[in-house]
PDB file of C-alpha atoms in Angstrom:
ATOM      1  CA  GLU A   1       0.000   0.000   0.000  1.00  0.00           C
ATOM      2  CA  VAL A   2       1.339   3.407  -0.985  1.00  0.00           C
ATOM      3  CA  GLN A   3       1.800   5.738   1.972  1.00  0.00           C
ATOM      4  CA  LEU A   4       2.987   9.328   2.028  1.00  0.00           C
ATOM      5  CA  VAL A   5       3.450  10.906   5.454  1.00  0.00           C
ATOM      6  CA  GLU A   6       4.313  14.579   5.718  1.00  0.00           C
ATOM      7  CA  SER A   7       5.906  16.225   8.731  1.00  0.00           C
ATOM      8  CA  GLY A   8       7.608  19.459   9.679  1.00  0.00           C
ATOM      9  CA  GLY A   9       4.728  21.907   9.548  1.00  0.00           C
ATOM     10  CA  GLY A  10       4.005  24.401  12.285  1.00  0.00           C
ATOM     11  CA  LEU A  11       3.839  28.046  13.244  1.00  0.00           C
ATOM     12  CA  VAL A  12       6.635  30.279  11.962  1.00  0.00           C
ATOM     13  CA  GLN A  13       7.142  34.035  11.903  1.00  0.00           C
ATOM     14  CA  PRO A  14       7.242  35.969   8.640  1.00  0.00           C
ATOM     15  CA  GLY A  15      10.724  35.760   7.171  1.00  0.00           C
ATOM     16  CA  GLY A  16      11.395  32.460   8.895  1.00  0.00           C
ATOM     17  CA  SER A  17      12.183  29.024   7.527  1.00  0.00           C
ATOM     18  CA  LEU A  18      10.770  25.516   7.732  1.00  0.00           C
ATOM     19  CA  ARG A  19      11.698  22.191   6.183  1.00  0.00           C
ATOM     20  CA  LEU A  20       8.917  19.788   5.309  1.00  0.00           C
ATOM     21  CA  SER A  21       9.538  16.078   4.917  1.00  0.00           C
ATOM     22  CA  CYS A  22       7.497  13.379   3.229  1.00  0.00           C
ATOM     23  CA  ALA A  23       8.274   9.766   4.074  1.00  0.00           C
ATOM     24  CA  ALA A  24       7.195   7.418   1.301  1.00  0.00           C
ATOM     25  CA  SER A  25       6.549   3.689   1.395  1.00  0.00           C
ATOM     26  CA  GLY A  26       4.782   0.980  -0.571  1.00  0.00           C
ATOM     27  CA  PHE A  27       6.384   1.767  -3.934  1.00  0.00           C
ATOM     28  CA  THR A  28       9.833   2.163  -5.494  1.00  0.00           C
ATOM     29  CA  PHE A  29      10.353   5.804  -4.521  1.00  0.00           C
ATOM     30  CA  SER A  30      13.472   6.284  -6.638  1.00  0.00           C
ATOM     31  CA  THR A  31      11.595   5.701  -9.905  1.00  0.00           C
ATOM     32  CA  TYR A  32       8.849   8.316  -9.550  1.00  0.00           C
ATOM     33  CA  THR A  33       8.537  12.064  -9.933  1.00  0.00           C
ATOM     34  CA  MET A  34       7.248  13.651  -6.723  1.00  0.00           C
ATOM     35  CA  GLY A  35       5.649  16.975  -5.991  1.00  0.00           C
ATOM     36  CA  TRP A  36       4.258  19.388  -3.426  1.00  0.00           C
ATOM     37  CA  VAL A  37       0.809  20.974  -3.657  1.00  0.00           C
ATOM     38  CA  ARG A  38      -0.604  23.431  -1.143  1.00  0.00           C
ATOM     39  CA  GLN A  39      -4.048  24.613  -0.151  1.00  0.00           C
ATOM     40  CA  ALA A  40      -4.655  27.792   1.798  1.00  0.00           C
ATOM     41  CA  PRO A  41      -7.532  27.595   4.310  1.00  0.00           C
ATOM     42  CA  GLY A  42     -10.827  27.570   2.429  1.00  0.00           C
ATOM     43  CA  LYS A  43      -9.095  27.998  -0.939  1.00  0.00           C
ATOM     44  CA  GLY A  44      -8.267  25.852  -3.958  1.00  0.00           C
ATOM     45  CA  LEU A  45      -5.272  23.717  -4.805  1.00  0.00           C
ATOM     46  CA  GLU A  46      -1.998  25.399  -5.796  1.00  0.00           C
ATOM     47  CA  TRP A  47       0.866  23.464  -7.348  1.00  0.00           C
ATOM     48  CA  VAL A  48       4.153  24.337  -5.628  1.00  0.00           C
ATOM     49  CA  SER A  49       7.012  22.205  -6.965  1.00  0.00           C
ATOM     50  CA  ASP A  50       8.043  18.968  -8.675  1.00  0.00           C
ATOM     51  CA  ILE A  51      11.238  16.926  -8.742  1.00  0.00           C
ATOM     52  CA  ASN A  52      12.082  14.136 -11.146  1.00  0.00           C
ATOM     53  CA  SER A  53      13.021  10.658 -10.015  1.00  0.00           C
ATOM     54  CA  SER A  54      16.771  11.253  -9.858  1.00  0.00           C
ATOM     55  CA  GLY A  55      16.476  14.706  -8.327  1.00  0.00           C
ATOM     56  CA  GLU A  56      18.324  16.316 -11.231  1.00  0.00           C
ATOM     57  CA  ARG A  57      15.369  18.355 -12.481  1.00  0.00           C
ATOM     58  CA  THR A  58      13.246  20.605 -10.340  1.00  0.00           C
ATOM     59  CA  TYR A  59      10.329  22.898 -11.134  1.00  0.00           C
ATOM     60  CA  TYR A  60       8.680  25.669  -9.131  1.00  0.00           C
ATOM     61  CA  ALA A  61       5.640  27.889  -9.146  1.00  0.00           C
ATOM     62  CA  ASP A  62       6.529  31.546  -9.661  1.00  0.00           C
ATOM     63  CA  SER A  63       5.080  32.320  -6.229  1.00  0.00           C
ATOM     64  CA  VAL A  64       7.811  30.285  -4.473  1.00  0.00           C
ATOM     65  CA  LYS A  65      10.716  30.433  -6.924  1.00  0.00           C
ATOM     66  CA  GLY A  66      13.892  31.573  -5.213  1.00  0.00           C
ATOM     67  CA  ARG A  67      12.458  30.965  -1.735  1.00  0.00           C
ATOM     68  CA  PHE A  68      11.596  27.251  -1.706  1.00  0.00           C
ATOM     69  CA  ALA A  69      13.803  24.304  -2.633  1.00  0.00           C
ATOM     70  CA  ILE A  70      12.599  20.773  -3.333  1.00  0.00           C
ATOM     71  CA  SER A  71      14.918  17.823  -2.867  1.00  0.00           C
ATOM     72  CA  ARG A  72      14.820  14.089  -2.293  1.00  0.00           C
ATOM     73  CA  ASP A  73      16.881  11.363  -0.682  1.00  0.00           C
ATOM     74  CA  ASN A  74      16.160   8.183  -2.602  1.00  0.00           C
ATOM     75  CA  SER A  75      18.162   6.117  -0.110  1.00  0.00           C
ATOM     76  CA  LYS A  76      15.680   7.196   2.578  1.00  0.00           C
ATOM     77  CA  SER A  77      12.551   7.324   0.344  1.00  0.00           C
ATOM     78  CA  THR A  78      12.001  10.852   1.558  1.00  0.00           C
ATOM     79  CA  LEU A  79      10.970  14.066  -0.185  1.00  0.00           C
ATOM     80  CA  TYR A  80      11.772  17.490   1.237  1.00  0.00           C
ATOM     81  CA  LEU A  81      10.655  21.073   0.816  1.00  0.00           C
ATOM     82  CA  GLN A  82      12.923  23.732   2.277  1.00  0.00           C
ATOM     83  CA  MET A  83      10.910  26.912   2.714  1.00  0.00           C
ATOM     84  CA  ASN A  84      12.747  30.195   3.347  1.00  0.00           C
ATOM     85  CA  SER A  85      11.644  33.827   3.583  1.00  0.00           C
ATOM     86  CA  LEU A  86       8.150  32.688   4.500  1.00  0.00           C
ATOM     87  CA  ARG A  87       5.242  35.061   4.026  1.00  0.00           C
ATOM     88  CA  ALA A  88       1.720  35.158   5.417  1.00  0.00           C
ATOM     89  CA  GLU A  89       0.417  34.042   2.014  1.00  0.00           C
ATOM     90  CA  ASP A  90       2.402  30.798   2.335  1.00  0.00           C
ATOM     91  CA  THR A  91       0.013  29.712   5.095  1.00  0.00           C
ATOM     92  CA  ALA A  92      -1.543  26.488   3.833  1.00  0.00           C
ATOM     93  CA  ALA A  93      -1.789  22.748   4.146  1.00  0.00           C
ATOM     94  CA  TYR A  94       1.112  21.276   2.183  1.00  0.00           C
ATOM     95  CA  TYR A  95       0.525  17.954   0.464  1.00  0.00           C
ATOM     96  CA  CYS A  96       3.179  15.600  -0.802  1.00  0.00           C
ATOM     97  CA  ALA A  97       2.086  13.788  -3.961  1.00  0.00           C
ATOM     98  CA  LYS A  98       3.379  10.963  -6.134  1.00  0.00           C
ATOM     99  CA  ALA A  99       3.185  11.282  -9.920  1.00  0.00           C
ATOM    100  CA  LYS A 100       1.862   8.361 -11.970  1.00  0.00           C
ATOM    101  CA  SER A 101       4.906   8.773 -14.172  1.00  0.00           C
ATOM    102  CA  SER A 102       7.340  11.480 -15.202  1.00  0.00           C
ATOM    103  CA  GLY A 103       5.460  14.653 -16.061  1.00  0.00           C
ATOM    104  CA  SER A 104       2.152  13.219 -15.023  1.00  0.00           C
ATOM    105  CA  SER A 105      -0.832  13.608 -12.765  1.00  0.00           C
ATOM    106  CA  TYR A 106      -0.675  12.738  -9.065  1.00  0.00           C
ATOM    107  CA  ASP A 107      -2.135   9.354  -8.158  1.00  0.00           C
ATOM    108  CA  TYR A 108      -1.340   9.336  -4.431  1.00  0.00           C
ATOM    109  CA  TRP A 109      -1.425  12.157  -1.899  1.00  0.00           C
ATOM    110  CA  GLY A 110      -0.321  12.477   1.704  1.00  0.00           C
ATOM    111  CA  GLN A 111      -2.614  13.747   4.443  1.00  0.00           C
ATOM    112  CA  GLY A 112      -0.885  17.119   4.476  1.00  0.00           C
ATOM    113  CA  THR A 113       0.989  19.199   7.023  1.00  0.00           C
ATOM    114  CA  LEU A 114      -0.171  22.654   8.056  1.00  0.00           C
ATOM    115  CA  VAL A 115       2.171  25.623   7.797  1.00  0.00           C
ATOM    116  CA  THR A 116       1.081  28.835   9.489  1.00  0.00           C
ATOM    117  CA  VAL A 117       3.083  32.005   8.925  1.00  0.00           C
ATOM    118  CA  SER A 118       2.155  34.616  11.498  1.00  0.00           C
ATOM    119  CA  SER A 119       3.717  36.924  14.033  1.00  0.00           C
TER     120      SER A 119
ATOM    121  CA  ASP B   1       1.800  31.821 -17.689  1.00  0.00           C
ATOM    122  CA  MET B   2      -0.682  29.006 -18.073  1.00  0.00           C
ATOM    123  CA  GLN B   3      -4.179  29.679 -16.756  1.00  0.00           C
ATOM    124  CA  MET B   4      -6.790  27.004 -16.149  1.00  0.00           C
ATOM    125  CA  THR B   5     -10.333  28.362 -16.010  1.00  0.00           C
ATOM    126  CA  GLN B   6     -13.083  26.166 -14.614  1.00  0.00           C
ATOM    127  CA  SER B   7     -16.778  26.798 -14.853  1.00  0.00           C
ATOM    128  CA  PRO B   8     -19.066  26.981 -13.105  1.00  0.00           C
ATOM    129  CA  SER B   9     -17.451  27.738  -9.752  1.00  0.00           C
ATOM    130  CA  SER B  10     -20.341  25.976  -8.045  1.00  0.00           C
ATOM    131  CA  LEU B  11     -23.460  24.078  -8.961  1.00  0.00           C
ATOM    132  CA  SER B  12     -26.400  22.432  -7.301  1.00  0.00           C
ATOM    133  CA  ALA B  13     -28.118  19.453  -8.912  1.00  0.00           C
ATOM    134  CA  SER B  14     -30.497  16.677  -7.984  1.00  0.00           C
ATOM    135  CA  VAL B  15     -29.574  13.058  -7.430  1.00  0.00           C
ATOM    136  CA  GLY B  16     -29.593  11.326 -10.790  1.00  0.00           C
ATOM    137  CA  ASP B  17     -28.904  14.486 -12.780  1.00  0.00           C
ATOM    138  CA  ARG B  18     -26.211  14.733 -15.405  1.00  0.00           C
ATOM    139  CA  VAL B  19     -23.549  17.224 -14.316  1.00  0.00           C
ATOM    140  CA  THR B  20     -20.995  18.873 -16.588  1.00  0.00           C
ATOM    141  CA  ILE B  21     -17.929  20.862 -15.522  1.00  0.00           C
ATOM    142  CA  THR B  22     -15.682  22.597 -18.022  1.00  0.00           C
ATOM    143  CA  CYS B  23     -12.016  23.515 -17.888  1.00  0.00           C
ATOM    144  CA  ARG B  24     -10.290  25.783 -20.384  1.00  0.00           C
ATOM    145  CA  ALA B  25      -6.521  26.087 -20.725  1.00  0.00           C
ATOM    146  CA  SER B  26      -4.966  29.352 -21.879  1.00  0.00           C
ATOM    147  CA  LEU B  27      -2.462  27.401 -24.021  1.00  0.00           C
ATOM    148  CA  VAL B  28      -2.727  24.154 -25.945  1.00  0.00           C
ATOM    149  CA  ILE B  29      -1.934  21.235 -23.634  1.00  0.00           C
ATOM    150  CA  SER B  30      -2.844  18.289 -25.879  1.00  0.00           C
ATOM    151  CA  ASN B  31      -4.450  15.757 -23.496  1.00  0.00           C
ATOM    152  CA  TYR B  32      -2.205  16.442 -20.476  1.00  0.00           C
ATOM    153  CA  LEU B  33      -5.171  17.149 -18.245  1.00  0.00           C
ATOM    154  CA  ALA B  34      -6.236  15.533 -14.988  1.00  0.00           C
ATOM    155  CA  TRP B  35      -9.367  15.812 -12.877  1.00  0.00           C
ATOM    156  CA  TYR B  36      -9.382  15.484  -9.096  1.00  0.00           C
ATOM    157  CA  GLN B  37     -12.170  15.169  -6.552  1.00  0.00           C
ATOM    158  CA  GLN B  38     -11.787  16.614  -3.076  1.00  0.00           C
ATOM    159  CA  LYS B  39     -14.483  15.789  -0.566  1.00  0.00           C
ATOM    160  CA  PRO B  40     -14.903  18.106   2.441  1.00  0.00           C
ATOM    161  CA  GLY B  41     -12.035  17.644   4.887  1.00  0.00           C
ATOM    162  CA  LYS B  42     -10.355  15.043   2.705  1.00  0.00           C
ATOM    163  CA  VAL B  43      -7.309  14.743   0.493  1.00  0.00           C
ATOM    164  CA  PRO B  44      -7.672  15.199  -3.293  1.00  0.00           C
ATOM    165  CA  LYS B  45      -8.262  12.016  -5.266  1.00  0.00           C
ATOM    166  CA  LEU B  46      -7.302  11.443  -8.891  1.00  0.00           C
ATOM    167  CA  LEU B  47     -10.361  10.703 -11.028  1.00  0.00           C
ATOM    168  CA  ILE B  48      -9.206  11.038 -14.608  1.00  0.00           C
ATOM    169  CA  TYR B  49      -5.857  11.495 -16.355  1.00  0.00           C
ATOM    170  CA  SER B  50      -4.846  11.997 -19.958  1.00  0.00           C
ATOM    171  CA  ALA B  51      -8.109  13.962 -20.254  1.00  0.00           C
ATOM    172  CA  SER B  52     -10.265  10.865 -20.589  1.00  0.00           C
ATOM    173  CA  THR B  53      -8.695   7.850 -18.857  1.00  0.00           C
ATOM    174  CA  LEU B  54     -10.486   6.738 -15.728  1.00  0.00           C
ATOM    175  CA  GLN B  55      -8.210   6.091 -12.760  1.00  0.00           C
ATOM    176  CA  SER B  56      -8.510   2.580 -11.352  1.00  0.00           C
ATOM    177  CA  GLY B  57     -11.413   2.209  -8.943  1.00  0.00           C
ATOM    178  CA  VAL B  58     -13.280   5.328 -10.061  1.00  0.00           C
ATOM    179  CA  PRO B  59     -16.964   4.740 -10.876  1.00  0.00           C
ATOM    180  CA  SER B  60     -17.849   4.670 -14.557  1.00  0.00           C
ATOM    181  CA  ARG B  61     -20.372   7.499 -14.135  1.00  0.00           C
ATOM    182  CA  PHE B  62     -17.380   9.851 -14.292  1.00  0.00           C
ATOM    183  CA  ARG B  63     -16.242  10.680 -17.812  1.00  0.00           C
ATOM    184  CA  GLY B  64     -13.619  13.060 -19.117  1.00  0.00           C
ATOM    185  CA  SER B  65     -13.318  14.436 -22.614  1.00  0.00           C
ATOM    186  CA  GLY B  66     -11.544  17.092 -24.623  1.00  0.00           C
ATOM    187  CA  SER B  67      -8.170  17.931 -26.072  1.00  0.00           C
ATOM    188  CA  GLY B  68      -6.146  21.023 -26.856  1.00  0.00           C
ATOM    189  CA  THR B  69      -7.613  23.763 -24.692  1.00  0.00           C
ATOM    190  CA  ASP B  70     -11.160  22.697 -23.849  1.00  0.00           C
ATOM    191  CA  PHE B  71     -12.017  19.859 -21.486  1.00  0.00           C
ATOM    192  CA  THR B  72     -15.092  18.497 -19.775  1.00  0.00           C
ATOM    193  CA  LEU B  73     -15.811  16.351 -16.735  1.00  0.00           C
ATOM    194  CA  THR B  74     -19.236  14.731 -16.806  1.00  0.00           C
ATOM    195  CA  ILE B  75     -20.990  12.883 -14.016  1.00  0.00           C
ATOM    196  CA  SER B  76     -23.676  10.908 -15.799  1.00  0.00           C
ATOM    197  CA  SER B  77     -25.918  10.370 -12.769  1.00  0.00           C
ATOM    198  CA  LEU B  78     -25.086  12.442  -9.705  1.00  0.00           C
ATOM    199  CA  GLN B  79     -24.929  10.505  -6.442  1.00  0.00           C
ATOM    200  CA  PRO B  80     -24.923  11.847  -2.863  1.00  0.00           C
ATOM    201  CA  GLU B  81     -21.327  10.686  -2.408  1.00  0.00           C
ATOM    202  CA  ASP B  82     -20.233  12.914  -5.306  1.00  0.00           C
ATOM    203  CA  VAL B  83     -20.618  16.047  -3.184  1.00  0.00           C
ATOM    204  CA  ALA B  84     -17.141  17.520  -3.469  1.00  0.00           C
ATOM    205  CA  THR B  85     -15.017  20.149  -5.137  1.00  0.00           C
ATOM    206  CA  TYR B  86     -13.579  19.136  -8.487  1.00  0.00           C
ATOM    207  CA  TYR B  87     -10.317  20.477  -9.882  1.00  0.00           C
ATOM    208  CA  CYS B  88      -8.688  20.205 -13.272  1.00  0.00           C
ATOM    209  CA  GLN B  89      -4.892  20.290 -13.610  1.00  0.00           C
ATOM    210  CA  ASN B  90      -2.585  20.856 -16.537  1.00  0.00           C
ATOM    211  CA  TYR B  91       0.532  18.689 -16.542  1.00  0.00           C
ATOM    212  CA  ASN B  92       1.761  19.465 -20.029  1.00  0.00           C
ATOM    213  CA  ASP B  93       4.522  21.665 -18.689  1.00  0.00           C
ATOM    214  CA  ALA B  94       5.452  23.542 -15.532  1.00  0.00           C
ATOM    215  CA  PRO B  95       3.738  25.332 -13.893  1.00  0.00           C
ATOM    216  CA  LEU B  96       1.339  22.421 -13.364  1.00  0.00           C
ATOM    217  CA  THR B  97      -1.580  24.775 -12.818  1.00  0.00           C
ATOM    218  CA  PHE B  98      -4.847  23.772 -11.174  1.00  0.00           C
ATOM    219  CA  GLY B  99      -8.187  25.248 -12.075  1.00  0.00           C
ATOM    220  CA  GLY B 100     -10.038  27.225  -9.447  1.00  0.00           C
ATOM    221  CA  GLY B 101     -12.378  24.379  -8.581  1.00  0.00           C
ATOM    222  CA  THR B 102     -16.063  23.586  -8.983  1.00  0.00           C
ATOM    223  CA  LYS B 103     -18.078  22.883  -5.861  1.00  0.00           C
ATOM    224  CA  VAL B 104     -20.843  20.339  -6.483  1.00  0.00           C
ATOM    225  CA  GLU B 105     -23.784  20.141  -4.095  1.00  0.00           C
ATOM    226  CA  ILE B 106     -27.029  18.204  -3.981  1.00  0.00           C
ATOM    227  CA  LYS B 107     -30.218  20.196  -4.496  1.00  0.00           C
TER     228      LYS B 107
END
């Protein structure tokens, strides 16, 4: 059974940093593109970032480019999202998601971790 | 940048009704279009990928169609368990933009 378990969310002040983790199991992590999607309270889904299976190619939404960094450790089956220079508008539930294949839709999602940016 | 425009933003229909949701891409995306269902308080679930391919386990009353810039999600006979918000997503190229969502309720 595929499982994606996010961690690392919490309350952070504007300008601060957080690192989210997503522990994956139930599939061969190293062969799949992975991504992060966020959802602000009461709002729609917003794609944040993707990383290919090897970690060599990364993609970002304009809203986080230069502030967030996606990475993965295939030896640990873990996906990361380093978030710097956080803003109030980054407040959201952050979901880790597995792509069906490279450059594809997301067939499995984690339960999400909540990030709140507030003073 | 790519924009994905869904309509309507919300709808109310009776059980058994046929429901249609549209999604328009601002650029041609071939068939690189997915539909997701998000029930209240739950995680999004993949319904359809490649514009018209039903994800395993999804009821056959859900149907996707379209190519290029115009896409449609149809629920052939609305059921109470279909109450949810539905999102389209482009995955032709980054940014992998989502549509704004369509909230479906039972009348």
